[in-house]
């Protein structure tokens, strides 16, 4: 049996293409003393990974040319020379885009297969869910009954943002890029309002009407025109949690959309706009796993995934996700347990 | 004797012009029971007043057409029917652009003529000084030895920002709009670096070179291109205190400069950008008056004013200040004590 790996072949300029990836087959590695062998079950493709493809300073080091890409994985402990991890148990953490990998286990945590489907640990109970919770509570300082707006609302993070806010009795509105997604937000997830930013003739008007009481917390995944439109309807002392700017991830500085012309609004309305990195809030991350699992059990959370089949399709799943073609949290099913 | 007043005649669209003001002579009012008669000694012209000339929702109500403009004043209590204010003492607060006014005294606080020159209560010890302190400490969470950059650095707020930061052993750089101002910042106020944003051939390069260790706290008075250039050199966990966007105060939305294209940087570097209103930080304001007075006495603060002579020149002083023609804090001397 071979260990298939997906390597970074070249750094993209602009949009990521299949040429930026390379598939190789290696031998299955053997775990040394203190190491474990992991068999990948699911891997996660997430927007932040686009940044790691560039050779620039950021909060995580860039991917290396010729090395496997890395991201969130759920894996089974196939063999163990490390007393902390028993064979046959499940873990999640940052791992290689590969069928197998060895590690000393640092950064990996056990996951309970009875708590929720294993893949949920890459989404609603994993980094995207934690990001939603940290952005709303830690950065957004959300209080019960406030008014929340979220962009990319049907995505991995956005759908959790909206449901947390609904469970806190907030007015919740979101934007998404297709009528199907808009219907999902309103009919399935209970959003009060949702807009299709691609087809609305007047984004300013649509954002205003979707947020009749203004916006206390804006959870930003997108950037560009929707940010400008939302700034106009921010309330006094509003908070903007800057989670992502997916519109700009594939652009050079020259190609990047002009920023919002109305940042002056932030002064008069005492607005806080804050970028954040989920792993700087470990206590809230842990808190979310408990709350999220409980809410799932009680039926207070729904969750939609988009599953690509096979490691070889990971590059295309990643490319499609960056273009917004996924519907729900995009993951890749690599193998069965 | 007449009581000259400067009224708002019309709301400006774009730049303020002398036609927006009207001068009238009324009788000197008599204070009723509980009221005091104030004789204006100095009045303050400040950027935020431009916002009050528009008929829009903000943190202070708009000026009314046909009523006197209002702003910070220092005044002498000329007559008193209010036991809290003794005749012959001095007060500061928000007052009319007029030789005289009556008030019940709410919002006015006594000032000590021995602490500092009376006009300083409109500047370094008044709202602009408090704004500098609140922006650095309350919003910017400035720590000793960090790296600070401030735009409009020779203005009423900027010159105090730089000196507070220098007194906290920070690396301090600033931008200003003339070589005279740049020389003042470096030679008089002890800034480590200063740039003339109007003449530098490459603003990005100039900002980078003026901040060799990056920027931990950016104090923003200006907006536009300097904000974009500064975002590029923000450090991880940097804070941007949004005090003003003077470039945009006289523009319609269509005329406003495009915002920074690089807001995405705020995400990866966990930057906080926050607008603020000084009066929401009353404890820090009070704290500053004590610290500022002490530092003035010890020679640890310098202060430059630009004084226009006579109430009739207040409109032109205001217009010139909005265009950056003033050098130091712009005030108007109305009468002697």
XYZ file of C-alpha atoms in Angstrom:
674
model
C 0.000 0.000 0.000
C 1.177 3.484 -0.855
C 0.912 6.679 1.117
C -0.458 9.280 -1.260
C 0.479 12.878 -0.448
C -0.552 16.209 -1.972
C 2.422 18.573 -2.136
C 2.667 22.287 -2.837
C 4.319 22.416 -6.249
C 4.332 26.191 -6.769
C 3.001 29.302 -5.088
C -0.080 30.770 -6.773
C -0.232 34.347 -8.014
C -3.884 35.301 -7.949
C -6.288 32.402 -8.071
C -5.112 28.970 -7.028
C -5.005 26.448 -9.890
C -4.583 22.648 -9.987
C -1.031 23.231 -11.284
C -0.029 24.520 -7.865
C -0.377 20.984 -6.478
C 1.477 17.745 -7.059
C 0.476 14.234 -6.072
C 3.109 11.688 -5.027
C 3.103 8.217 -3.623
C 5.490 7.397 -0.809
C 5.852 4.490 1.567
C 3.751 4.381 4.669
C 6.048 5.703 7.393
C 6.803 3.729 10.532
C 6.385 5.448 13.890
C 9.585 5.733 15.949
C 9.656 5.547 19.728
C 7.237 8.171 21.124
C 5.477 8.536 17.768
C 2.134 7.473 16.425
C 0.972 6.572 12.923
C -2.184 8.393 11.869
C -4.558 7.298 9.138
C -6.417 10.307 7.750
C -10.194 9.991 7.666
C -11.230 13.556 6.813
C -9.358 16.720 5.988
C -10.556 20.279 6.041
C -10.124 22.963 3.389
C -10.384 26.447 4.854
C -9.942 29.999 3.527
C -6.995 30.835 5.800
C -4.952 28.175 3.985
C -4.758 30.445 0.960
C -2.547 32.772 3.011
C -0.177 29.952 3.859
C 0.437 29.371 0.144
C 2.141 32.775 -0.036
C 5.682 33.250 1.189
C 4.830 36.032 3.633
C 5.016 36.628 7.360
C 1.761 35.643 9.049
C 0.509 33.996 12.188
C 1.221 30.577 10.731
C 4.327 29.801 8.693
C 3.920 29.432 4.923
C 3.620 26.033 3.289
C 6.902 24.796 1.891
C 7.339 23.999 -1.781
C 7.669 20.249 -2.218
C 6.158 19.436 1.169
C 2.604 18.238 1.845
C -0.007 20.903 2.431
C -1.356 20.920 5.934
C -4.694 21.596 7.482
C -7.175 20.315 9.971
C -7.596 16.530 9.875
C -9.488 13.871 11.761
C -7.505 10.666 11.924
C -7.435 7.244 13.478
C -4.454 6.151 15.533
C -3.330 3.229 13.415
C -0.235 2.378 15.461
C 1.164 3.907 18.599
C 4.541 4.064 20.332
C 3.246 6.818 22.575
C 1.398 6.000 25.781
C -0.818 9.072 25.449
C -2.521 7.755 22.322
C -4.122 4.315 22.173
C -4.393 2.395 18.931
C -7.847 2.573 17.431
C -8.754 5.930 19.000
C -9.460 9.132 17.076
C -7.701 12.495 17.107
C -7.947 15.849 15.404
C -5.296 18.471 14.785
C -3.190 20.011 12.051
C -1.957 17.264 9.759
C -0.650 16.538 6.301
C -2.673 16.181 3.148
C -1.756 12.508 3.047
C -3.218 9.089 3.670
C -0.821 8.527 6.547
C 1.570 10.513 8.680
C 3.698 10.021 11.777
C 3.802 12.528 14.605
C 4.756 12.710 18.258
C 1.170 13.763 18.817
C 1.786 17.376 19.792
C -1.092 19.537 18.667
C -3.424 16.571 18.350
C -6.318 16.062 20.726
C -8.566 13.019 21.190
C -12.072 13.211 19.745
C -15.068 11.289 20.961
C -16.842 9.441 18.117
C -20.012 9.250 20.197
C -20.299 13.005 20.705
C -20.954 13.819 17.049
C -19.975 12.515 13.616
C -16.177 12.510 13.365
C -16.112 15.066 10.552
C -17.842 17.609 12.798
C -14.528 18.032 14.557
C -13.300 19.829 11.439
C -16.310 22.122 11.407
C -18.954 22.955 13.895
C -17.016 21.491 16.852
C -13.593 22.291 15.394
C -11.756 25.371 14.266
C -14.626 26.939 12.253
C -17.093 26.538 15.133
C -14.563 27.863 17.613
C -13.929 30.785 15.274
C -17.617 31.618 15.251
C -17.820 31.520 19.030
C -14.596 33.462 19.627
C -15.576 36.113 17.070
C -19.012 36.631 18.582
C -18.124 36.379 22.263
C -14.440 37.263 22.608
C -14.147 39.905 19.906
C -17.759 40.905 19.318
C -18.731 40.896 23.009
C -22.192 39.804 21.878
C -25.029 40.227 24.348
C -28.437 38.563 24.321
C -30.922 40.244 22.033
C -28.491 42.320 19.975
C -28.467 42.629 16.201
C -26.026 40.476 14.256
C -25.046 40.447 10.601
C -22.704 37.868 9.066
C -21.239 37.596 5.576
C -20.604 34.227 3.890
C -23.382 33.151 6.189
C -23.837 29.629 4.845
C -20.125 28.828 5.058
C -18.357 26.763 7.671
C -18.074 29.656 10.107
C -21.080 31.720 9.071
C -23.726 29.079 9.662
C -22.466 28.587 13.213
C -22.294 32.350 13.819
C -25.934 32.757 12.888
C -27.147 29.867 15.016
C -25.189 30.912 18.107
C -26.714 34.380 17.758
C -30.210 32.965 17.283
C -29.739 30.841 20.405
C -28.911 34.121 22.167
C -32.204 35.653 21.016
C -30.539 38.032 18.604
C -31.889 39.442 15.369
C -29.752 37.675 12.781
C -29.197 38.498 9.131
C -26.681 37.122 6.685
C -25.438 37.356 3.144
C -24.680 34.499 0.775
C -24.001 33.973 -2.906
C -26.974 31.969 -4.201
C -30.731 31.747 -3.762
C -30.354 28.173 -2.487
C -28.065 29.368 0.255
C -30.406 32.220 1.146
C -33.298 29.778 1.438
C -31.182 27.465 3.600
C -30.345 30.324 5.961
C -33.944 31.386 6.411
C -35.763 28.059 6.196
C -33.283 25.681 7.815
C -31.178 27.779 10.161
C -33.810 30.270 11.267
C -32.083 33.472 10.139
C -34.441 36.451 10.330
C -33.200 37.836 7.024
C -30.812 36.764 4.297
C -29.695 38.412 1.082
C -28.100 37.171 -2.110
C -25.275 39.672 -2.525
C -24.650 38.552 -6.093
C -28.098 39.356 -7.445
C -29.352 42.226 -5.295
C -29.577 45.377 -7.407
C -28.624 47.669 -4.519
C -26.372 46.207 -1.866
C -26.611 49.268 0.409
C -30.393 49.113 0.430
C -30.481 45.334 0.839
C -28.123 45.404 3.821
C -30.114 48.215 5.404
C -33.419 46.397 4.985
C -32.024 43.104 6.260
C -30.911 44.854 9.463
C -33.886 47.002 10.450
C -32.449 47.752 13.915
C -28.937 48.395 12.645
C -26.024 46.115 13.434
C -24.391 45.674 16.835
C -22.023 42.900 15.809
C -20.844 42.356 12.253
C -19.010 39.102 11.639
C -16.899 39.676 8.531
C -15.747 36.781 6.377
C -15.668 38.504 3.009
C -14.508 42.122 2.794
C -15.077 44.429 -0.173
C -18.441 46.024 -1.001
C -20.416 44.212 1.699
C -18.161 45.703 4.359
C -18.772 49.232 3.081
C -22.518 48.640 2.955
C -22.546 47.255 6.481
C -20.448 50.038 7.999
C -23.256 52.411 7.037
C -25.734 50.586 9.278
C -23.503 49.941 12.288
C -24.952 51.089 15.583
C -23.174 53.163 18.195
C -20.567 51.039 19.992
C -20.859 48.318 17.343
C -18.173 45.659 17.063
C -16.821 44.274 13.811
C -15.119 40.899 14.171
C -12.741 40.581 11.238
C -12.496 36.863 10.582
C -11.585 36.894 6.922
C -11.405 38.814 3.655
C -11.920 35.996 1.224
C -12.438 38.435 -1.663
C -8.841 39.554 -1.321
C -7.080 36.270 -0.678
C -6.430 35.673 -4.333
C -5.629 39.250 -5.318
C -2.378 41.153 -5.536
C -2.318 44.570 -3.839
C -3.061 46.244 -7.164
C -6.031 43.964 -7.774
C -7.469 44.310 -4.297
C -10.775 46.069 -4.065
C -10.608 49.617 -2.696
C -11.396 49.614 0.982
C -14.556 51.088 2.445
C -14.835 54.828 1.827
C -16.816 55.295 5.011
C -14.353 54.279 7.734
C -14.978 57.754 9.177
C -18.227 56.274 10.489
C -16.168 54.204 12.933
C -15.070 57.383 14.703
C -18.434 59.006 15.266
C -20.078 55.754 16.285
C -17.228 54.494 18.497
C -16.947 51.280 16.555
C -14.384 48.607 17.315
C -13.090 46.603 14.339
C -10.795 43.807 15.306
C -8.931 41.074 13.512
C -8.447 37.916 15.501
C -6.873 34.499 15.474
C -8.951 31.818 17.086
C -6.032 30.091 18.802
C -5.353 33.181 20.898
C -8.575 32.433 22.799
C -7.983 28.885 24.111
C -10.483 29.172 26.971
C -13.315 30.200 24.672
C -12.371 27.422 22.229
C -12.692 24.835 24.944
C -15.932 26.414 26.168
C -17.393 26.162 22.670
C -16.752 22.423 22.329
C -18.864 21.830 25.435
C -21.638 24.214 24.441
C -21.674 23.145 20.805
C -21.909 19.424 21.623
C -24.715 20.100 24.075
C -26.642 22.214 21.577
C -26.197 19.584 18.869
C -27.617 16.965 21.218
C -30.575 19.224 22.038
C -31.275 19.920 18.381
C -30.401 23.598 18.783
C -27.769 23.503 16.055
C -27.981 22.364 12.485
C -24.971 21.792 10.332
C -24.445 21.376 6.632
C -21.347 19.858 5.069
C -20.154 19.600 1.519
C -18.079 16.429 1.171
C -15.561 15.813 -1.603
C -14.584 12.213 -2.107
C -10.936 11.133 -2.021
C -7.624 12.780 -1.250
C -6.983 13.399 -4.939
C -9.931 15.776 -5.030
C -8.659 17.921 -2.160
C -7.027 20.554 -4.438
C -10.223 21.046 -6.449
C -12.347 21.150 -3.288
C -10.051 23.848 -1.944
C -10.204 25.861 -5.197
C -13.983 25.588 -5.356
C -14.352 26.650 -1.729
C -12.281 29.796 -2.395
C -14.708 30.631 -5.217
C -17.726 30.051 -2.990
C -18.930 26.994 -4.915
C -19.317 24.908 -1.770
C -22.594 24.895 0.140
C -21.851 24.402 3.798
C -18.581 23.424 5.378
C -16.273 21.912 2.743
C -14.390 18.788 3.805
C -12.686 15.937 2.026
C -13.402 12.315 2.903
C -10.079 10.486 2.629
C -10.856 7.052 4.011
C -13.179 5.158 6.276
C -12.249 4.332 9.813
C -22.123 97.425 24.649
C -23.211 94.786 22.174
C -22.962 91.027 22.365
C -21.548 89.868 19.056
C -22.479 86.317 18.037
C -21.422 84.098 15.119
C -24.383 82.124 13.813
C -24.615 79.188 11.428
C -26.203 80.707 8.336
C -26.218 77.652 6.076
C -24.899 74.089 6.069
C -21.791 73.597 3.931
C -21.618 71.051 1.151
C -17.980 70.136 0.797
C -15.570 72.741 2.110
C -16.761 75.277 4.652
C -16.815 78.869 3.341
C -17.250 82.250 5.075
C -20.772 82.389 3.591
C -21.831 79.626 5.960
C -21.505 82.056 8.874
C -23.359 85.185 9.906
C -22.398 87.806 12.462
C -25.065 89.539 14.549
C -25.098 91.952 17.458
C -27.547 91.345 20.289
C -27.912 92.780 23.760
C -25.845 91.346 26.552
C -28.190 88.908 28.276
C -28.993 89.170 31.983
C -28.627 86.029 34.097
C -31.850 84.807 35.720
C -31.975 83.161 39.124
C -29.597 80.186 39.128
C -27.779 81.432 36.035
C -24.405 83.014 35.395
C -23.181 85.479 32.779
C -20.008 84.338 31.017
C -17.594 86.610 29.184
C -15.720 84.602 26.546
C -11.935 84.904 26.685
C -10.873 82.171 24.239
C -12.707 79.809 21.987
C -11.526 76.632 20.341
C -11.903 75.521 16.730
C -11.645 71.760 16.339
C -12.061 69.278 13.483
C -15.053 67.487 15.043
C -17.073 70.703 14.686
C -17.222 70.144 10.939
C -19.454 67.145 11.607
C -21.857 69.241 13.662
C -22.409 71.513 10.665
C -24.110 68.612 8.857
C -27.660 67.614 9.659
C -26.838 64.006 10.502
C -27.069 61.703 13.475
C -23.861 61.754 15.488
C -22.681 61.675 19.056
C -23.359 65.390 19.405
C -26.439 67.061 17.925
C -25.969 69.184 14.785
C -25.630 72.958 14.974
C -28.914 74.746 14.312
C -29.299 77.199 11.455
C -29.647 80.725 12.873
C -28.179 79.781 16.251
C -24.636 80.513 17.453
C -22.031 77.886 16.738
C -20.732 76.184 19.822
C -17.407 74.828 20.893
C -14.960 74.749 23.718
C -14.532 78.113 25.452
C -12.693 79.546 28.402
C -14.683 82.308 30.059
C -14.784 84.588 33.050
C -17.814 84.562 35.344
C -18.899 88.167 34.875
C -22.035 87.955 37.021
C -23.501 85.099 39.036
C -26.884 84.161 40.451
C -25.609 80.656 41.116
C -23.807 79.831 44.333
C -21.600 77.283 42.618
C -19.837 79.907 40.500
C -18.248 82.992 42.042
C -17.929 86.233 40.109
C -14.445 86.775 38.770
C -13.558 83.084 38.564
C -12.824 81.174 35.356
C -14.554 78.227 33.750
C -14.286 76.070 30.654
C -16.914 74.078 28.819
C -18.982 74.023 25.649
C -20.171 77.546 24.939
C -21.440 79.862 22.227
C -19.359 81.675 19.644
C -20.294 84.948 21.302
C -18.849 87.671 23.509
C -21.300 86.780 26.270
C -23.710 84.014 27.157
C -25.880 82.981 30.087
C -26.018 79.433 31.387
C -27.027 77.545 34.488
C -23.440 76.317 34.519
C -24.073 72.694 33.641
C -21.164 71.284 31.682
C -18.835 74.057 32.842
C -15.961 73.336 35.187
C -13.750 75.790 37.075
C -10.223 76.287 35.750
C -7.248 77.373 37.800
C -5.440 80.343 36.201
C -2.287 79.534 38.176
C -2.008 75.970 36.829
C -1.309 77.009 33.242
C -2.234 79.817 30.825
C -6.031 79.944 30.560
C -6.042 79.027 26.866
C -4.325 75.710 27.643
C -7.684 74.505 28.955
C -8.853 74.417 25.335
C -5.833 72.416 24.247
C -3.220 70.480 26.059
C -5.206 70.350 29.331
C -8.596 70.361 27.609
C -10.402 68.182 25.130
C -7.503 67.758 22.664
C -5.086 66.748 25.399
C -7.637 64.396 26.917
C -8.228 62.934 23.462
C -4.528 62.198 23.088
C -4.383 60.480 26.466
C -7.606 58.500 26.013
C -6.575 57.400 22.524
C -3.167 56.189 23.649
C -4.117 54.670 26.989
C -7.796 53.744 26.825
C -8.029 52.691 23.187
C -4.405 52.090 22.257
C -3.494 50.333 25.518
C -0.008 51.812 25.081
C 2.795 50.253 27.090
C 6.189 51.715 27.915
C 8.706 51.342 25.148
C 6.321 50.494 22.314
C 6.353 52.027 18.830
C 3.931 54.853 18.117
C 3.009 56.619 14.909
C 0.674 59.629 14.752
C -0.750 61.537 11.788
C -1.380 65.305 11.902
C 1.356 65.140 14.483
C 1.824 68.867 14.989
C -1.894 69.500 15.504
C -3.720 70.066 18.760
C -4.009 66.369 19.522
C -0.980 65.051 17.665
C 1.635 67.076 19.477
C 0.325 65.807 22.808
C 0.169 62.221 21.547
C 3.825 62.306 20.588
C 4.980 63.816 23.851
C 2.995 61.428 26.045
C 4.532 58.544 24.114
C 8.033 60.014 24.416
C 7.510 60.386 28.163
C 6.667 56.664 28.137
C 9.989 55.866 26.449
C 8.381 54.922 23.170
C 9.783 55.223 19.675
C 7.678 58.020 18.215
C 7.181 59.030 14.600
C 4.692 61.418 13.071
C 3.477 62.898 9.821
C 2.742 66.532 9.103
C 2.119 68.746 6.106
C 5.098 71.128 5.969
C 8.843 71.096 6.522
C 8.431 73.640 9.332
C 6.092 71.270 11.136
C 8.446 68.349 10.598
C 11.329 70.355 12.042
C 9.157 71.357 15.013
C 8.302 67.718 15.731
C 11.910 66.573 15.662
C 13.712 69.588 17.097
C 11.201 70.919 19.616
C 9.066 67.953 20.640
C 11.701 65.234 20.464
C 10.009 62.949 17.924
C 12.377 60.238 16.713
C 11.190 60.590 13.132
C 8.836 62.848 11.215
C 7.774 62.920 7.582
C 6.203 65.532 5.335
C 3.408 63.545 3.737
C 2.846 66.242 1.108
C 6.328 66.149 -0.385
C 7.546 62.600 0.150
C 7.819 60.832 -3.212
C 6.824 57.438 -1.767
C 4.531 57.464 1.223
C 4.737 53.692 1.778
C 8.535 53.823 1.910
C 8.582 56.941 4.076
C 6.200 55.471 6.634
C 8.182 52.254 6.719
C 11.485 54.045 7.250
C 10.058 56.326 9.926
C 8.908 53.271 11.890
C 11.887 50.911 11.796
C 10.405 48.595 14.453
C 6.921 48.637 12.977
C 3.971 50.286 14.723
C 2.295 49.042 17.889
C -0.076 51.992 18.287
C -1.191 54.173 15.391
C -3.052 57.323 16.386
C -5.106 58.301 13.325
C -6.259 61.873 12.793
C -6.273 61.972 9.013
C -7.415 58.868 7.106
C -6.796 58.265 3.395
C -3.413 57.236 1.954
C -1.475 57.544 5.212
C -3.758 54.973 6.818
C -3.121 52.491 4.028
C 0.625 53.055 4.246
C 0.599 52.598 8.005
C -1.504 49.422 7.988
C 1.324 47.788 6.050
C 3.763 48.325 8.926
C 1.481 47.451 11.847
C 2.896 44.874 14.222
C 1.084 41.807 15.509
C -1.541 42.835 18.071
C -1.229 46.485 17.029
C -3.918 48.963 18.007
C -5.238 51.754 15.787
C -6.955 54.552 17.687
C -9.294 56.234 15.224
C -9.566 59.808 16.411
C -10.428 61.522 13.163
C -10.528 61.390 9.378
C -10.008 65.036 8.597
C -9.429 64.260 4.906
C -13.036 63.155 4.613
C -14.831 65.733 6.736
C -15.467 68.003 3.780
C -16.220 65.324 1.213
C -19.434 63.733 0.078
C -19.463 59.919 -0.050
C -18.712 60.031 -3.760
C -15.742 62.333 -3.195
C -14.331 60.375 -0.305
C -11.024 58.701 -0.901
C -11.190 54.935 -1.357
C -10.442 53.182 1.902
C -7.317 51.171 2.519
C -7.023 48.172 0.206
C -5.080 46.249 2.811
C -7.588 45.843 5.650
C -6.972 42.109 5.276
C -3.738 42.763 7.176
C -5.833 43.425 10.286
C -6.959 39.802 10.313
C -3.601 38.099 10.077
C -1.972 40.454 12.544
C -4.856 40.515 15.059
C -5.110 44.278 14.872
C -7.713 46.275 16.780
C -8.954 49.456 15.082
C -11.290 51.473 17.244
C -13.115 54.742 16.939
C -13.665 56.575 20.176
C -15.267 59.583 21.757
C -13.233 61.187 24.493
C -16.162 61.880 26.780
C -16.876 58.177 27.134
C -13.684 57.920 29.199
C -14.307 60.407 32.041
C -11.851 58.788 34.458
C -8.978 58.954 31.986
C -9.890 62.574 31.144
C -9.626 63.562 34.781
C -6.414 61.585 35.142
C -4.885 63.458 32.220
C -5.537 66.910 33.670
C -3.481 65.952 36.727
C -0.679 64.319 34.763
C -0.600 66.993 32.076
C -0.405 69.864 34.563
C 2.381 68.100 36.441
C 4.347 67.408 33.271
C 3.938 71.026 32.138
C 5.323 72.202 35.472
C 8.263 69.820 35.172
C 9.023 70.949 31.634
C 8.162 67.526 30.219
C 5.568 68.911 27.814
C 5.823 71.643 25.223
C 2.836 73.180 23.571
C 2.369 75.318 20.504
C -0.726 77.405 19.832
C -1.858 79.345 16.815
C -3.928 82.306 18.015
C -6.415 84.181 15.826
C -7.406 87.608 17.111
C -11.048 88.539 17.634
C -14.371 86.714 17.497
C -14.945 87.947 13.944
C -11.994 85.888 12.772
C -13.317 82.641 14.246
C -14.897 81.408 10.975
C -11.678 81.935 9.008
C -9.606 80.328 11.757
C -11.915 77.310 11.607
C -11.703 77.091 7.810
C -7.910 77.392 7.841
C -7.608 74.725 10.522
C -9.660 72.298 8.398
C -7.192 72.905 5.562
C -4.198 72.327 7.822
C -2.965 75.926 7.624
C -2.639 76.256 11.378
C 0.610 75.328 13.084
C -0.181 74.002 16.539
C -3.478 74.127 18.361
C -5.756 76.741 16.738
C -7.653 78.976 19.141
C -9.342 82.365 18.918
C -8.644 85.118 21.434
C -11.969 86.869 22.026
C -11.236 89.226 24.886
C -8.931 89.814 27.818
C -9.924 88.855 31.313
